[in-house]
mmCIF file of C-alpha atoms in Angstrom:
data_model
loop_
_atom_site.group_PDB
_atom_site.id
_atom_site.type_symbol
_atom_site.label_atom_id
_atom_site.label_comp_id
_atom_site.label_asym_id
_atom_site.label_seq_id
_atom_site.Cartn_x
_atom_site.Cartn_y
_atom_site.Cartn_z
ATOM 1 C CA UNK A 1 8.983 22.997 -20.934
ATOM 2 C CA UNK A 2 5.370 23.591 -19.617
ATOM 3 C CA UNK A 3 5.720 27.350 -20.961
ATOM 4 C CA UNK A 4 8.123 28.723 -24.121
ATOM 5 C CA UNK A 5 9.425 31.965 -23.242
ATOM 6 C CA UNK A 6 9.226 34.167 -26.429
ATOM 7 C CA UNK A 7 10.761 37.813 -27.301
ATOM 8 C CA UNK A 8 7.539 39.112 -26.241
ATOM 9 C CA UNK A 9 6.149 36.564 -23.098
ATOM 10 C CA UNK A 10 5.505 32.754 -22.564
ATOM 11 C CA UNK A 11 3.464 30.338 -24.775
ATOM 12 C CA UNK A 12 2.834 26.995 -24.642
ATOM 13 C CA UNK A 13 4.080 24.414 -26.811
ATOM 14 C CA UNK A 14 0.540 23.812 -28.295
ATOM 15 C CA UNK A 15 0.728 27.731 -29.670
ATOM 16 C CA UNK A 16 4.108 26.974 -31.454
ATOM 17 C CA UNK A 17 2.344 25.848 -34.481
ATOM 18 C CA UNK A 18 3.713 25.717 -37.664
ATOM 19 C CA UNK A 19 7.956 26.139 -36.635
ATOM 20 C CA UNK A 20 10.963 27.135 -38.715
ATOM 21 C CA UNK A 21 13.821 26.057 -35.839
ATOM 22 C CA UNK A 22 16.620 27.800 -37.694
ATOM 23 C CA UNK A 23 15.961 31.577 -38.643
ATOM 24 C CA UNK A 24 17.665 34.724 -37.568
ATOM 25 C CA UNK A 25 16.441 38.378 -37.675
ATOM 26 C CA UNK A 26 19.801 39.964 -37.371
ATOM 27 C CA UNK A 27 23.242 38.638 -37.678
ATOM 28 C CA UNK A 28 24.979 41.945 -37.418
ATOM 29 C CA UNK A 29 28.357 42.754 -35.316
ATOM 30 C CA UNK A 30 27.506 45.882 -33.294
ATOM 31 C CA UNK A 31 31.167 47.036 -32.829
ATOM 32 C CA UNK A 32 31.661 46.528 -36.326
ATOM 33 C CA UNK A 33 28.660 48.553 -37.435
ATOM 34 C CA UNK A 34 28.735 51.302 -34.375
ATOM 35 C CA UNK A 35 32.596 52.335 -35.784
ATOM 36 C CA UNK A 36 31.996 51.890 -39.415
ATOM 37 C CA UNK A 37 28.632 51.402 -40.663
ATOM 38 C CA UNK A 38 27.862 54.665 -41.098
ATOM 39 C CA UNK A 39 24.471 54.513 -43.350
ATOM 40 C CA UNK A 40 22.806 52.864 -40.658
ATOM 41 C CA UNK A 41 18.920 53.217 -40.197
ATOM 42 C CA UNK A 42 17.607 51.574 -37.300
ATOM 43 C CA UNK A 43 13.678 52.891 -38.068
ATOM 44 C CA UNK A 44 14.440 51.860 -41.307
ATOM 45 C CA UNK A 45 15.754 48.335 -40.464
ATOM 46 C CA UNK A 46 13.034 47.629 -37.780
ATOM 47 C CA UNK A 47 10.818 48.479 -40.035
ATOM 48 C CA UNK A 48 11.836 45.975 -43.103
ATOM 49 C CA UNK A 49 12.346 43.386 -40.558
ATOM 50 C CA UNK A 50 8.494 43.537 -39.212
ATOM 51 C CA UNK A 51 7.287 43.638 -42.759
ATOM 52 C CA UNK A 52 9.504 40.269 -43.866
ATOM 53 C CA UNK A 53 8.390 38.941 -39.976
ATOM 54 C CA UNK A 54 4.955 39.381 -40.697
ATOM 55 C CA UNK A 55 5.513 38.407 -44.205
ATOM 56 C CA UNK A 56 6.372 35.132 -43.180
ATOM 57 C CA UNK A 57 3.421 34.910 -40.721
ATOM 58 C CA UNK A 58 1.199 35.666 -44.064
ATOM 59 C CA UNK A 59 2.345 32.594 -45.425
ATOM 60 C CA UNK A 60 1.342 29.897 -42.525
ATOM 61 C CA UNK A 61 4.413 30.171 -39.962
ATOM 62 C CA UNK A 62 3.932 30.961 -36.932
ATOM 63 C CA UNK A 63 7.189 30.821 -35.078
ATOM 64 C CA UNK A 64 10.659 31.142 -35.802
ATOM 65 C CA UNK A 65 13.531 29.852 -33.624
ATOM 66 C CA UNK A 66 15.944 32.363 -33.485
ATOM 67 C CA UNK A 67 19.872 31.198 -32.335
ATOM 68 C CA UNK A 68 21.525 33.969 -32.778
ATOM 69 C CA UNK A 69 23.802 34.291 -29.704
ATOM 70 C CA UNK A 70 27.084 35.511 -28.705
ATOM 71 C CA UNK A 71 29.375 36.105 -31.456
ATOM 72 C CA UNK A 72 26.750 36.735 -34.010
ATOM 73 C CA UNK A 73 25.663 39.963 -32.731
ATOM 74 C CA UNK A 74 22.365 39.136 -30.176
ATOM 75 C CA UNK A 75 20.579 42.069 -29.706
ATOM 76 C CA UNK A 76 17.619 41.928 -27.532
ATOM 77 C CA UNK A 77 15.929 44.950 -27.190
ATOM 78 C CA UNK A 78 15.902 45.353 -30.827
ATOM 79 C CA UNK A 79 14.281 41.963 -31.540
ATOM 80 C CA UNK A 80 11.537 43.124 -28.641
ATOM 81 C CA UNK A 81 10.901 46.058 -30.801
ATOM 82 C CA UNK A 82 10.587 44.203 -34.059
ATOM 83 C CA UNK A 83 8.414 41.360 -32.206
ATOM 84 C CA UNK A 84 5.837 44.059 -30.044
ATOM 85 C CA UNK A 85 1.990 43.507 -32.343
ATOM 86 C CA UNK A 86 3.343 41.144 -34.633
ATOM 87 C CA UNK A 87 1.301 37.322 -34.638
ATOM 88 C CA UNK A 88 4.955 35.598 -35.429
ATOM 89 C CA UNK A 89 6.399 34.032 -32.031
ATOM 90 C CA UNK A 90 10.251 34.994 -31.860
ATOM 91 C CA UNK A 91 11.750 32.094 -29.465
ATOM 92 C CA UNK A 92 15.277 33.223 -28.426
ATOM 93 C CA UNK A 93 18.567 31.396 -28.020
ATOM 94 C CA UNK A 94 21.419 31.843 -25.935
ATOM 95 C CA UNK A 95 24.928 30.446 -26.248
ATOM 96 C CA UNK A 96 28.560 30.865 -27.946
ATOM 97 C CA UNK A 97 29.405 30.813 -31.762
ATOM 98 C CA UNK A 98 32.840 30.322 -32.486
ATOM 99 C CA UNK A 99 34.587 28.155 -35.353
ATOM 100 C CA UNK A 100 37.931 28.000 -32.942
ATOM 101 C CA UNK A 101 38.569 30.258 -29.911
ATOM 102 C CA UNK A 102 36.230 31.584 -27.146
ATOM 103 C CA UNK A 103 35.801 35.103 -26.549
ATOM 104 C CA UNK A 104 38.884 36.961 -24.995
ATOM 105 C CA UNK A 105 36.602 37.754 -21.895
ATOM 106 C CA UNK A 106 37.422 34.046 -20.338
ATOM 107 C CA UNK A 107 40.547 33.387 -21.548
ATOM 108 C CA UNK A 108 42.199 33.966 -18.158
ATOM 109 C CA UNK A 109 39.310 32.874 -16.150
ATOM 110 C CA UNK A 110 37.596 29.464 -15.929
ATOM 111 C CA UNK A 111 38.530 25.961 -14.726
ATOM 112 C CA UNK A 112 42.351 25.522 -14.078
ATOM 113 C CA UNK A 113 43.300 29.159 -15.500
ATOM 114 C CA UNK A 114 44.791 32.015 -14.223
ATOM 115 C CA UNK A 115 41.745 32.681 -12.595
ATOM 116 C CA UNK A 116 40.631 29.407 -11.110
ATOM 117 C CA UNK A 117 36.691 29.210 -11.136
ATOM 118 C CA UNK A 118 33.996 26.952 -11.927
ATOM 119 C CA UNK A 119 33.095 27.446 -15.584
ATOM 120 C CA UNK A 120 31.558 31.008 -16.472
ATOM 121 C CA UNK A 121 30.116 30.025 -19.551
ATOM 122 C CA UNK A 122 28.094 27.468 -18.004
ATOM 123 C CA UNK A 123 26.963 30.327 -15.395
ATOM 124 C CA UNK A 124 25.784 32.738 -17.651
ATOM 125 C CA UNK A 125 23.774 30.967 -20.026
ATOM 126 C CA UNK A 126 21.684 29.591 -17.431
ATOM 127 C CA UNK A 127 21.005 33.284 -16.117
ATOM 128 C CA UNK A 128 19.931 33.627 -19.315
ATOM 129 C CA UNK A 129 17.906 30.949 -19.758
ATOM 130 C CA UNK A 130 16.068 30.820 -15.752
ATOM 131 C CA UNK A 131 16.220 35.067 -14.977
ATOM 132 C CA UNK A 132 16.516 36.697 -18.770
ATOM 133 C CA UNK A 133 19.079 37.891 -21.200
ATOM 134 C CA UNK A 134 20.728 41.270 -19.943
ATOM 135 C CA UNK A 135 18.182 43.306 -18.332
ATOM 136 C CA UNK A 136 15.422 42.912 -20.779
ATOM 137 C CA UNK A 137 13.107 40.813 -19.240
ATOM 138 C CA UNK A 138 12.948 37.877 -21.845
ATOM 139 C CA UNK A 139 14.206 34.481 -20.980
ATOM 140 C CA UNK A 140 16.277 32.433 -23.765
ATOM 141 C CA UNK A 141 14.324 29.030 -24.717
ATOM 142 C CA UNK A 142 17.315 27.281 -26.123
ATOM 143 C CA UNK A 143 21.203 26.855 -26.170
ATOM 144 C CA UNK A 144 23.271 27.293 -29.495
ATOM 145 C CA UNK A 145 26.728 26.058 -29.968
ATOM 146 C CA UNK A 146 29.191 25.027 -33.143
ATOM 147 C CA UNK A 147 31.867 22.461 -34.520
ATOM 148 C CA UNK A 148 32.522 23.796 -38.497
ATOM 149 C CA UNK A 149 35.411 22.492 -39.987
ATOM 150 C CA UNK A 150 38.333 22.574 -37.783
ATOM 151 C CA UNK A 151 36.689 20.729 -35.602
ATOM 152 C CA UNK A 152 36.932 20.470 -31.923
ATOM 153 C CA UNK A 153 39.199 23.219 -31.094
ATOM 154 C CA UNK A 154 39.740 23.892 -27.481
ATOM 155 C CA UNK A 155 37.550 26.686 -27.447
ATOM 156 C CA UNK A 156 35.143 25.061 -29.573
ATOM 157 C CA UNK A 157 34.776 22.256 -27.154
ATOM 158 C CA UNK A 158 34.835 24.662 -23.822
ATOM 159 C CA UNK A 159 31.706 26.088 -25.533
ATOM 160 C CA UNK A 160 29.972 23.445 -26.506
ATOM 161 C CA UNK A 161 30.598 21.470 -22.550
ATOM 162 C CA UNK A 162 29.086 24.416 -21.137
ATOM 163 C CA UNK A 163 26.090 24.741 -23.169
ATOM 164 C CA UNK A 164 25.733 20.611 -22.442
ATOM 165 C CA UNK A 165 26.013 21.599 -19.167
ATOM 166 C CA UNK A 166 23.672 24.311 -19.163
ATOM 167 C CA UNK A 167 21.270 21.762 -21.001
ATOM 168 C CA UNK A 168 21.667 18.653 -18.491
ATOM 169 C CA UNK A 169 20.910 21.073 -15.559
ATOM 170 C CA UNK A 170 17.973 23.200 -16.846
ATOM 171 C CA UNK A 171 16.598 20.654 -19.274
ATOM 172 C CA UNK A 172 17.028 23.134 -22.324
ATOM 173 C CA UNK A 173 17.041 21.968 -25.368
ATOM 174 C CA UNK A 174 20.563 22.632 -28.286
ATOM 175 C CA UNK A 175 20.924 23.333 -31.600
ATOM 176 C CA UNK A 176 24.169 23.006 -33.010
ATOM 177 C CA UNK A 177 25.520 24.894 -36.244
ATOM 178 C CA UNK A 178 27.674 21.581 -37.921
ATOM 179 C CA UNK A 179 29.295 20.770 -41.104
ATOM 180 C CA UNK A 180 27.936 17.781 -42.368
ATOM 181 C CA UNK A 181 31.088 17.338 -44.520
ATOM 182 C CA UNK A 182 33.050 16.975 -41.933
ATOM 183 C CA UNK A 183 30.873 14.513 -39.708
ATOM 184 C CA UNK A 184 31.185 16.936 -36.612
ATOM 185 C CA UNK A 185 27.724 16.133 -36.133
ATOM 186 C CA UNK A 186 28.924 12.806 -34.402
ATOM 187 C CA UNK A 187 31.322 14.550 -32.813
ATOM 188 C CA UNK A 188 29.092 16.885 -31.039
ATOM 189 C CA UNK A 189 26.415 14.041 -30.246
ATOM 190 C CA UNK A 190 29.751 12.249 -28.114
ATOM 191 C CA UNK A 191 30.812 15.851 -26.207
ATOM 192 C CA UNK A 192 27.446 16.950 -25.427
ATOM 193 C CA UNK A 193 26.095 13.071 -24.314
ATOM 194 C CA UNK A 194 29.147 13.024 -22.099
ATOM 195 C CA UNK A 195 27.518 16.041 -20.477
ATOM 196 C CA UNK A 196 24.482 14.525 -20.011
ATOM 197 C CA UNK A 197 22.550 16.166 -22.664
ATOM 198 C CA UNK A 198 19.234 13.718 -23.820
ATOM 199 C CA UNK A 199 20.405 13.692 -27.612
ATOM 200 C CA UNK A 200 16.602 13.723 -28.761
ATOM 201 C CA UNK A 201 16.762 17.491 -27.446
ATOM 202 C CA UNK A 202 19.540 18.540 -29.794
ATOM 203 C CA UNK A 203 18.821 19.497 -33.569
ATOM 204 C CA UNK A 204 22.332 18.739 -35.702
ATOM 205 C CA UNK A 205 22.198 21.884 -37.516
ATOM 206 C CA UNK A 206 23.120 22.153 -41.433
ATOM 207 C CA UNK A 207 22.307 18.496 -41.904
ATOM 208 C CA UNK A 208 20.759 19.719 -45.168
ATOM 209 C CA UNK A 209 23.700 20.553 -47.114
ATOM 210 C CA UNK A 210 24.463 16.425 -47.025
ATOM 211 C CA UNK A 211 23.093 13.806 -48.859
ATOM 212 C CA UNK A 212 24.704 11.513 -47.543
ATOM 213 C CA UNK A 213 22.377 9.098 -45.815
ATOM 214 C CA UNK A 214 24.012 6.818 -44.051
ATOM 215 C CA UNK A 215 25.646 9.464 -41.967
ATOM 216 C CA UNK A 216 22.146 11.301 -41.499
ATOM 217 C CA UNK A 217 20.187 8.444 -40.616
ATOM 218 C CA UNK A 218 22.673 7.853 -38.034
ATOM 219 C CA UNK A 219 22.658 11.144 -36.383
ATOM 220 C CA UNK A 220 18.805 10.431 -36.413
ATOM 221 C CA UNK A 221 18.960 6.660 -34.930
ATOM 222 C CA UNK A 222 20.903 8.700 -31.452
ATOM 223 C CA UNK A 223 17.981 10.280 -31.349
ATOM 224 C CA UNK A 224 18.625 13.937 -32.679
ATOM 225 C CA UNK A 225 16.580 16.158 -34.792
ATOM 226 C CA UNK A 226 17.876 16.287 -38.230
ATOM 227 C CA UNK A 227 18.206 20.545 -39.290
ATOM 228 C CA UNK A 228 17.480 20.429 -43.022
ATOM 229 C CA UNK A 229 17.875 24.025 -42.893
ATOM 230 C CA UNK A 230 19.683 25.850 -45.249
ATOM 231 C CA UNK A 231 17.052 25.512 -47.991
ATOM 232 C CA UNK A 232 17.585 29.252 -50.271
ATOM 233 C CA UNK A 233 21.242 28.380 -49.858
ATOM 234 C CA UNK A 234 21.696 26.309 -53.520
ATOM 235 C CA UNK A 235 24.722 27.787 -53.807
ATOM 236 C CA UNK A 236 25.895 24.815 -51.103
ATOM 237 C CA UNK A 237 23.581 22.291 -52.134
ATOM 238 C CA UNK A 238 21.124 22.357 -55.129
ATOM 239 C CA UNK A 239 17.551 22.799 -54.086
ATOM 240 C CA UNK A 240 16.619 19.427 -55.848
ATOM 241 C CA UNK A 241 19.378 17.360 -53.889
ATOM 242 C CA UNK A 242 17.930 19.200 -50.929
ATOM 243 C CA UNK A 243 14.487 18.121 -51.798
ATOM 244 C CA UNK A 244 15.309 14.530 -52.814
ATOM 245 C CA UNK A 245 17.472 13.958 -49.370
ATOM 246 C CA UNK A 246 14.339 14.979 -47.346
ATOM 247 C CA UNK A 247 12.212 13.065 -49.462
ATOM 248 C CA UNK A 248 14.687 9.677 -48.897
ATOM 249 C CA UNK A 249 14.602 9.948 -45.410
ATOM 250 C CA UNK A 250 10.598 10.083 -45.121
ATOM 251 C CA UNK A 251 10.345 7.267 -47.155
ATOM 252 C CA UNK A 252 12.910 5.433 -44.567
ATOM 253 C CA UNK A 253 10.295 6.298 -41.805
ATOM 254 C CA UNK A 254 12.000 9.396 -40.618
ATOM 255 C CA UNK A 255 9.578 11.576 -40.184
ATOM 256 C CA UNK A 256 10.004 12.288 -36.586
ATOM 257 C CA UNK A 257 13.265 13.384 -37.172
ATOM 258 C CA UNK A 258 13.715 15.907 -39.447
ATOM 259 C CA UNK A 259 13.108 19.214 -38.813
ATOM 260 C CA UNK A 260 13.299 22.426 -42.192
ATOM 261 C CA UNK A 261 14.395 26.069 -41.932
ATOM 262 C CA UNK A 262 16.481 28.416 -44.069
ATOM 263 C CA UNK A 263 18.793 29.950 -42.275
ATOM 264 C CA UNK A 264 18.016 33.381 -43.405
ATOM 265 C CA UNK A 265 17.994 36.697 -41.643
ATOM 266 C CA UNK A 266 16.507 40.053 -41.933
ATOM 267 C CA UNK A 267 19.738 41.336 -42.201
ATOM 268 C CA UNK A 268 23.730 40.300 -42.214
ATOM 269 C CA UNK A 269 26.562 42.275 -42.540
ATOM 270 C CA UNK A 270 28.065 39.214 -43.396
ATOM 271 C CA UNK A 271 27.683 39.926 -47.092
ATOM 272 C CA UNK A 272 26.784 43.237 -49.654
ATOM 273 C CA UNK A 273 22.951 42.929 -50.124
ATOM 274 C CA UNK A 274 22.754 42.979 -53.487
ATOM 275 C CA UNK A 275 25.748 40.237 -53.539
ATOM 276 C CA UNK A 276 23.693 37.907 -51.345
ATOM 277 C CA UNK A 277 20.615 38.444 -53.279
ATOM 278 C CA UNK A 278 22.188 37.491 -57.027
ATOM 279 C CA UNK A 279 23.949 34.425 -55.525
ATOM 280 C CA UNK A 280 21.346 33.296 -53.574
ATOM 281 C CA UNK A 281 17.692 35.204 -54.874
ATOM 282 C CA UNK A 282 16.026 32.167 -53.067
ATOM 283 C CA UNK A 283 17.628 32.749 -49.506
ATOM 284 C CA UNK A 284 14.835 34.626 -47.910
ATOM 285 C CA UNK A 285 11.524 33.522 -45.273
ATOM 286 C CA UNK A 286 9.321 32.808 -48.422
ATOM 287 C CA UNK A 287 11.315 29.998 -49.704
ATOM 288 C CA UNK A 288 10.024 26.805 -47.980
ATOM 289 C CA UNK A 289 6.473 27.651 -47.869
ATOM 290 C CA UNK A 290 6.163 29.204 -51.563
ATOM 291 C CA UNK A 291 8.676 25.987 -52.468
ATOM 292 C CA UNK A 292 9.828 23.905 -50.628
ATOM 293 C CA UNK A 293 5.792 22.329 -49.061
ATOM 294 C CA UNK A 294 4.635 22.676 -52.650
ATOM 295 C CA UNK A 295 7.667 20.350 -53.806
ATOM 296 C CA UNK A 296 7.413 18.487 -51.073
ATOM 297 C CA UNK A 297 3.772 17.508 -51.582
ATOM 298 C CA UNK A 298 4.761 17.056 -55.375
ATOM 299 C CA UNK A 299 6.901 14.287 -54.164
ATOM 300 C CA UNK A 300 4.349 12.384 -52.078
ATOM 301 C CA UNK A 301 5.248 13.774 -48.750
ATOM 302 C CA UNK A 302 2.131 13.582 -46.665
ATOM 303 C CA UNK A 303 -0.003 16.622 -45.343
ATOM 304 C CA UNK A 304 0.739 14.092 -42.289
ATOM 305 C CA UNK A 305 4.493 13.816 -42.362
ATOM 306 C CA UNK A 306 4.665 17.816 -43.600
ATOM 307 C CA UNK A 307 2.617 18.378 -40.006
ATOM 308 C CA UNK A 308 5.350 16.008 -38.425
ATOM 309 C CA UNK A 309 7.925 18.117 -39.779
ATOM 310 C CA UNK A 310 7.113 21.137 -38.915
ATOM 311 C CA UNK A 311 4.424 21.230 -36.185
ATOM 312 C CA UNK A 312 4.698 18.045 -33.666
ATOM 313 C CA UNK A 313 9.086 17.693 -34.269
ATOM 314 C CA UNK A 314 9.815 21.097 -32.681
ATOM 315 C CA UNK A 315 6.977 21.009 -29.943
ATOM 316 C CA UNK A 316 8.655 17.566 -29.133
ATOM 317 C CA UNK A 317 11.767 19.776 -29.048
ATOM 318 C CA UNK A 318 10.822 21.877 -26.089
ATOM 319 C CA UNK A 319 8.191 19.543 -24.059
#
């Protein structure tokens, strides 16, 4: 891409700087919370939000990449408020998450159903990505799908060909939420190549709740980004064997692959608050730079491969 679109215009991929690829603001289901969340704030959320956003910025990040898409609770015009003044880039994702089935909206209509038509899926992520999400103005820079662990379900693979297919004809880039256990990374290297996705434009998302390196390394060696991006979430894997797999893989001379996040939000309704915060009081924005660089460096990762990581990997991403 010659220009990023963000939440709040276009940069180029120079002015991405220092890049967590894996971060959302909210993950919050607005049916759910219009009919029964009935202590919400919204000044009060926005407001929390721009103080952890800016926050982060504080501590040397300057963009997040945000893939929160449908079924996670995307809300545009909310993230444009929360981005307006602040010095944090917001890049935007669009896309399906689903574990099994697709939305009941296309059941009945799509290729070979009750209502023959060329994919719709396909259709309106590229709107999205080429004219702007809803009516807000701001383009999405990415596409988003998943494959958790019951693996390529019909609907999980009608989502994932149409984001390919979104990808092959608009030259987007993917990530893809994946669990590692599982090896659905590999699977969603085959689908997505057989769509005509370039694999070194997909990040294999929750690769850092594996050590196991043979099966990272060759997720890598097709030539995707490695997301080492749950870092917070010890609860799934211990920060050290987090750390140590990282570590392992620069010393193998992958650098160039490996991209870090946490996979935190602002807010999810997902869990109670105070819940998430005793089982997982690292989970937050401040982790990997108040951490995870220091331990890094401790280690004998590089200022060099740290600037690989998280500077030249996701422009390389987008250009």
């Amino acid at each position: 891409m010659e220009y990023i679109p963000t939440a709040t215009g276009f940069i180029e991929p120079r002015e991405l700087g220092r890049t967590l690829v894996h971060e959302h603001v909210f993950v919050l289901g607005e049916e759910y919370r219009l009919n029964y969340q009935q202590d919400w704030d919204e000044e009060e959320k926005v407001a929390d939000a721009r103080r952890q956003l800016s926050e982060l910025h504080q501590l040397g990040i300057d963009t997040i990449l945000d893939p929160t898409v449908l079924g996670l609770g995307r809300y545009v015009p909310r993230i444009q408020r929360i981005a307006e003044g602040l010095d944090l880039n917001i890049v935007l994702a669009t896309g399906l998450y689903t574990y099994r089935d697709i939305p009941l909206q296309f059941h009945h209509q799509g290729p070979g159903l009750l209502f023959d038509v060329p994919e719709p899926l396909t259709d309106l992520f590229i709107r999205d990505l080429t004219e702007g999400i809803a009516d807000t103005g701001v383009r999405a820079a990415f596409l988003k799908c998943a494959i958790e662990e019951p693996g390529l379900t019909p609907g999980v693979e009608r989502a994932m060909r149409a984001v390919g297919q979104a990808s092959a004809q608009t030259g987007a880039p993917i990530t893809v939420h994946t669990n590692p256990h599982t090896e659905s990374g590999l699977v969603a290297q085959r689908v997505l190549a057989e769509e005509g996705v370039d694999l070194s434009k997909v990040i294999i998302g929750h690769s850092g709740d594996s050590t196991d390196l043979d099966y990272l390394t060759k997720l890598a060696d097709a030539g995707s980004l490695l997301g080492m991006d749950r870092f917070g979430l010890d609860v799934l894997l211990p920060f050290e064997q987090r750390i140590d797999t990282i570590v392992a893989l620069v010393e193998r001379g992958y650098s160039e692959k490996i991209t870090i996040s946490h996979d935190a939000s602002c807010f999810i309704d997902w869990f109670d608050p105070q819940a998430r915060a005793q089982a997982a009081p690292k989970w937050n924005y401040r982790h990997i730079s108040e951490d995870v660089i220091p331990t890094l460096k401790d280690r004998g990762v590089s200022e060099s491969d740290l600037n690989t990581i998280l500077v030249e990997n996701p422009r390389r991403y987008f250009e």
